[in-house]
Tab-separated table of C-alpha atoms and ligand atoms in Angstrom:
chain	number	residue	atom	x	y	z
L	1275	MET	CA	45.599	175.681	-52.062
L	1276	GLN	CA	47.247	178.927	-52.814
L	1277	ALA	CA	47.856	179.718	-56.628
L	1278	ARG	CA	51.246	178.506	-56.701
L	1279	GLY	CA	49.774	175.258	-55.794
L	1280	PRO	CA	49.405	173.938	-59.105
L	1281	LEU	CA	52.130	175.610	-60.519
L	1282	MET	CA	54.647	173.429	-57.994
L	1283	ILE	CA	52.440	170.271	-59.011
L	1284	GLU	CA	53.250	170.742	-62.327
L	1285	HIS	CA	56.687	171.184	-61.570
L	1286	ARG	CA	56.808	167.519	-60.082
L	1287	LEU	CA	55.662	165.924	-63.503
L	1288	ILE	CA	58.444	167.959	-65.085
L	1289	GLU	CA	60.932	166.686	-62.636
L	1290	ARG	CA	59.559	163.473	-63.183
L	1291	MET	CA	59.755	163.807	-67.319
L	1292	ILE	CA	63.538	165.055	-66.796
L	1293	SER	CA	63.861	161.776	-65.061
L	1294	VAL	CA	62.494	159.694	-67.727
L	1295	ILE	CA	65.318	161.612	-70.007
L	1296	LYS	CA	67.955	160.587	-67.417
L	1297	ARG	CA	67.242	157.852	-68.334
L	1298	ALA	CA	67.340	157.291	-71.825
L	1299	LEU	CA	70.548	159.690	-72.378
L	1300	THR	CA	71.839	156.433	-70.038
L	1301	GLN	CA	70.575	153.899	-72.752
L	1302	ILE	CA	71.449	156.186	-75.984
L	1303	THR	CA	75.220	156.775	-74.879
L	1304	SER	CA	75.373	152.774	-74.360
L	1305	THR	CA	73.302	152.018	-77.948
L	1306	GLU	CA	74.011	154.501	-79.838
L	1307	GLU	CA	70.905	155.134	-80.790
L	1308	VAL	CA	67.640	156.719	-80.462
L	1309	ASP	CA	63.899	156.359	-81.339
L	1310	PRO	CA	62.893	159.434	-82.763
L	1311	VAL	CA	59.312	158.853	-81.396
L	1312	PHE	CA	60.614	159.064	-77.996
L	1313	ILE	CA	61.738	162.357	-78.995
L	1314	ASP	CA	58.300	163.678	-80.449
L	1315	THR	CA	56.643	162.274	-76.942
L	1316	VAL	CA	59.816	164.530	-75.254
L	1317	VAL	CA	58.715	167.209	-77.442
L	1318	ASP	CA	55.341	167.186	-77.087
L	1319	PHE	CA	55.318	166.963	-73.165
L	1320	ILE	CA	58.084	169.858	-73.464
L	1321	ARG	CA	55.953	172.008	-75.997
L	1322	ILE	CA	52.229	171.619	-74.890
L	1323	TYR	CA	52.778	170.576	-71.097
L	1324	ALA	CA	55.956	172.169	-69.780
L	1325	ASP	CA	55.665	175.520	-72.165
L	1326	ARG	CA	52.203	175.892	-73.431
L	1327	THR	CA	50.344	174.629	-70.012
L	1328	HIS	CA	52.909	175.473	-67.387
L	1329	HIS	CA	54.752	178.476	-68.488
L	1330	GLY	CA	51.918	179.749	-70.225
L	1331	LYS	CA	50.479	180.273	-66.724
L	1332	GLU	CA	53.189	181.554	-65.293
L	1333	GLU	CA	53.403	184.251	-68.206
L	1334	ASP	CA	50.170	184.934	-69.427
L	1335	ILE	CA	48.844	184.895	-65.716
L	1336	LEU	CA	51.212	185.540	-62.939
L	1337	PHE	CA	53.772	187.354	-64.264
L	1338	ARG	CA	51.334	189.512	-66.159
L	1339	GLU	CA	49.614	189.675	-62.804
L	1340	LEU	CA	52.611	191.101	-61.147
L	1341	ASN	CA	53.381	193.423	-63.911
L	1342	LYS	CA	51.022	195.702	-62.502
L	1343	ARG	CA	52.525	195.824	-59.235
L	1344	ASP	CA	55.504	197.717	-57.885
L	1345	LEU	CA	58.381	194.981	-57.653
L	1346	SER	CA	61.237	195.081	-55.893
L	1347	ALA	CA	63.983	195.859	-57.877
L	1348	GLU	CA	65.435	191.930	-57.470
L	1349	ASP	CA	61.876	190.421	-57.542
L	1350	GLU	CA	61.676	192.396	-61.096
L	1351	ARG	CA	65.250	191.327	-62.258
L	1352	MET	CA	64.396	187.358	-61.121
L	1353	MET	CA	60.917	187.583	-63.136
L	1354	ASN	CA	62.956	188.863	-66.550
L	1355	GLU	CA	65.251	185.894	-65.701
L	1356	LEU	CA	62.617	183.067	-65.269
L	1357	ILE	CA	60.946	184.841	-68.672
L	1358	GLU	CA	64.719	184.556	-70.981
L	1359	GLU	CA	64.836	180.831	-69.100
L	1360	HIS	CA	61.454	180.240	-70.732
L	1361	VAL	CA	62.930	181.333	-74.165
L	1362	PHE	CA	66.327	179.730	-73.478
L	1363	ALA	CA	64.047	176.614	-73.137
L	1364	ARG	CA	61.651	176.990	-75.936
L	1365	ARG	CA	64.428	177.770	-78.426
L	1366	THR	CA	66.327	174.146	-77.035
L	1367	THR	CA	63.382	172.464	-77.806
L	1368	LYS	CA	63.250	173.754	-81.025
L	1369	ALA	CA	67.063	172.513	-81.982
L	1370	LEU	CA	65.652	168.883	-80.710
L	1371	VAL	CA	62.673	168.556	-82.960
L	1372	GLU	CA	65.215	170.088	-85.586
L	1373	ALA	CA	68.002	167.092	-84.487
L	1374	ASN	CA	65.431	164.663	-84.813
L	1375	ILE	CA	64.514	165.233	-88.137
L	1376	ARG	CA	67.906	164.990	-89.417
L	1377	TYR	CA	68.364	161.333	-87.846
L	1378	ARG	CA	64.994	160.585	-88.903
L	1379	ASN	CA	65.884	161.357	-92.782
L	1380	GLY	CA	69.277	158.885	-91.551
L	1381	GLU	CA	71.970	161.676	-90.569
L	1382	ALA	CA	73.598	159.145	-88.269
L	1383	ALA	CA	75.522	162.305	-86.851
L	1384	ALA	CA	72.456	164.181	-85.433
L	1385	LEU	CA	72.368	161.823	-82.596
L	1386	THR	CA	74.579	163.686	-81.018
L	1387	ASP	CA	72.780	166.541	-81.186
L	1388	ILE	CA	69.795	165.365	-80.070
L	1389	ALA	CA	71.802	163.603	-77.129
L	1390	ASP	CA	73.131	167.228	-76.224
L	1391	LYS	CA	69.930	169.151	-76.201
L	1392	LEU	CA	68.596	166.600	-74.114
L	1393	ARG	CA	71.391	167.126	-71.757
L	1394	THR	CA	71.088	170.279	-71.845
L	1395	LEU	CA	67.302	170.257	-70.860
L	1396	VAL	CA	68.354	167.685	-68.232
L	1397	GLU	CA	70.399	170.433	-66.733
L	1398	PHE	CA	68.234	173.556	-67.544
L	1399	TYR	CA	64.785	172.471	-65.699
L	1400	PRO	CA	66.076	171.539	-62.555
L	1401	GLY	CA	67.326	174.705	-61.563
L	1402	HIS	CA	64.639	176.802	-62.755
L	1403	ILE	CA	62.117	174.907	-61.025
L	1404	ASP	CA	63.990	175.756	-57.779
L	1405	LYS	CA	64.822	179.099	-58.359
L	1406	GLU	CA	60.486	179.384	-58.921
L	1407	ASP	CA	59.246	177.356	-56.037
L	1408	LYS	CA	62.378	178.607	-53.138
L	1409	ILE	CA	62.729	181.985	-54.434
L	1410	PHE	CA	60.286	183.739	-56.901
L	1411	PHE	CA	56.658	182.253	-56.194
L	1412	PRO	CA	57.166	182.404	-51.928
L	1413	ALA	CA	58.210	186.460	-52.895
L	1414	SER	CA	55.289	187.323	-55.592
L	1415	ARG	CA	52.760	185.985	-53.149
L	1416	ALA	CA	53.747	188.944	-50.543
L	1417	TYR	CA	52.498	191.165	-53.269
L	1418	LEU	CA	48.883	189.427	-53.567
L	1419	THR	CA	46.184	189.862	-51.539
L	1420	ASN	CA	44.599	186.134	-49.860
L	1421	GLU	CA	41.813	187.241	-52.161
L	1422	GLU	CA	43.781	188.205	-55.257
L	1423	ASP	CA	45.991	184.783	-54.979
L	1424	GLN	CA	42.394	182.732	-54.861
L	1425	ALA	CA	41.513	184.685	-58.285
L	1426	MET	CA	44.504	183.818	-59.600
L	1427	LEU	CA	43.938	180.093	-59.033
L	1428	SER	CA	40.336	180.443	-60.572
L	1429	LYS	CA	42.250	181.777	-63.435
L	1430	PHE	CA	44.996	179.045	-63.474
L	1431	TRP	CA	41.790	176.569	-63.445
L	1432	GLU	CA	40.560	178.341	-67.034
L	1433	PHE	CA	43.455	178.681	-68.307
L	1434	ASP	CA	43.351	174.729	-67.778
L	1435	ARG	CA	39.867	173.931	-69.095
L	1436	LYS	CA	41.022	175.446	-72.609
L	1437	MET	CA	44.672	173.589	-73.211
L	1438	ILE	CA	43.141	170.090	-74.160
L	1439	HIS	CA	40.710	171.710	-76.637
L	1440	GLU	CA	43.443	173.651	-77.784
L	1441	LYS	CA	46.111	170.757	-78.270
L	1442	TYR	CA	44.022	168.506	-80.218
L	1443	LYS	CA	42.515	171.493	-82.690
L	1444	LEU	CA	46.131	172.037	-83.102
L	1445	LEU	CA	46.483	168.507	-83.622
L	1446	VAL	CA	43.755	168.358	-86.688
L	1447	HIS	CA	44.974	171.782	-88.269
L	1448	GLY	CA	48.165	169.685	-89.339
L	1449	PRO	CA	46.639	167.527	-91.372
L	1450	GLU	CA	44.314	169.811	-92.705
L	1451	GLY	CA	47.307	171.842	-93.627
L	1452	LYS	CA	45.735	175.345	-92.150
P	1517	FE2	FE1	58.915	178.946	-65.570
P	1518	FE2	FE1	57.791	176.906	-63.113
């Protein structure tokens, strides 16, 4: 498998979550309510899987490695754009969390914000994923030898291996008040 393999497999699961969110949006519009626990689940998926685990591998391993290479102006521009888009996704998720808190506290108007942020995520991810799968990943492969690509794949597996521990450490730290 090439190093981009796991990243593309992760894209497929993110797309499935986007479909789940799309269906939920239809439901929210027709019922004018949402289950805040469902929003917690979406946030957990986006934060831990899409952002920490997936964007984490892209930024901390792939992009960092490419930063050492002499990228073409176009590839460099695209990489910076992708990084900015990760920031945008993080900001949107934070706003979704805040809207969900307000909704839980009985502020019915927060439902509009929740739906708005979910819609933003639904509109954002497919374009971002497409850019990586079809343009950036193939382009970045050209800067790496086969050996370097395989070394990167090993780093990806190692990164993933730590994730489950990081997630549950975080879960215990919350109640501990650390
Ligand atoms: Fe990305
Ligand atoms: Fe990605």
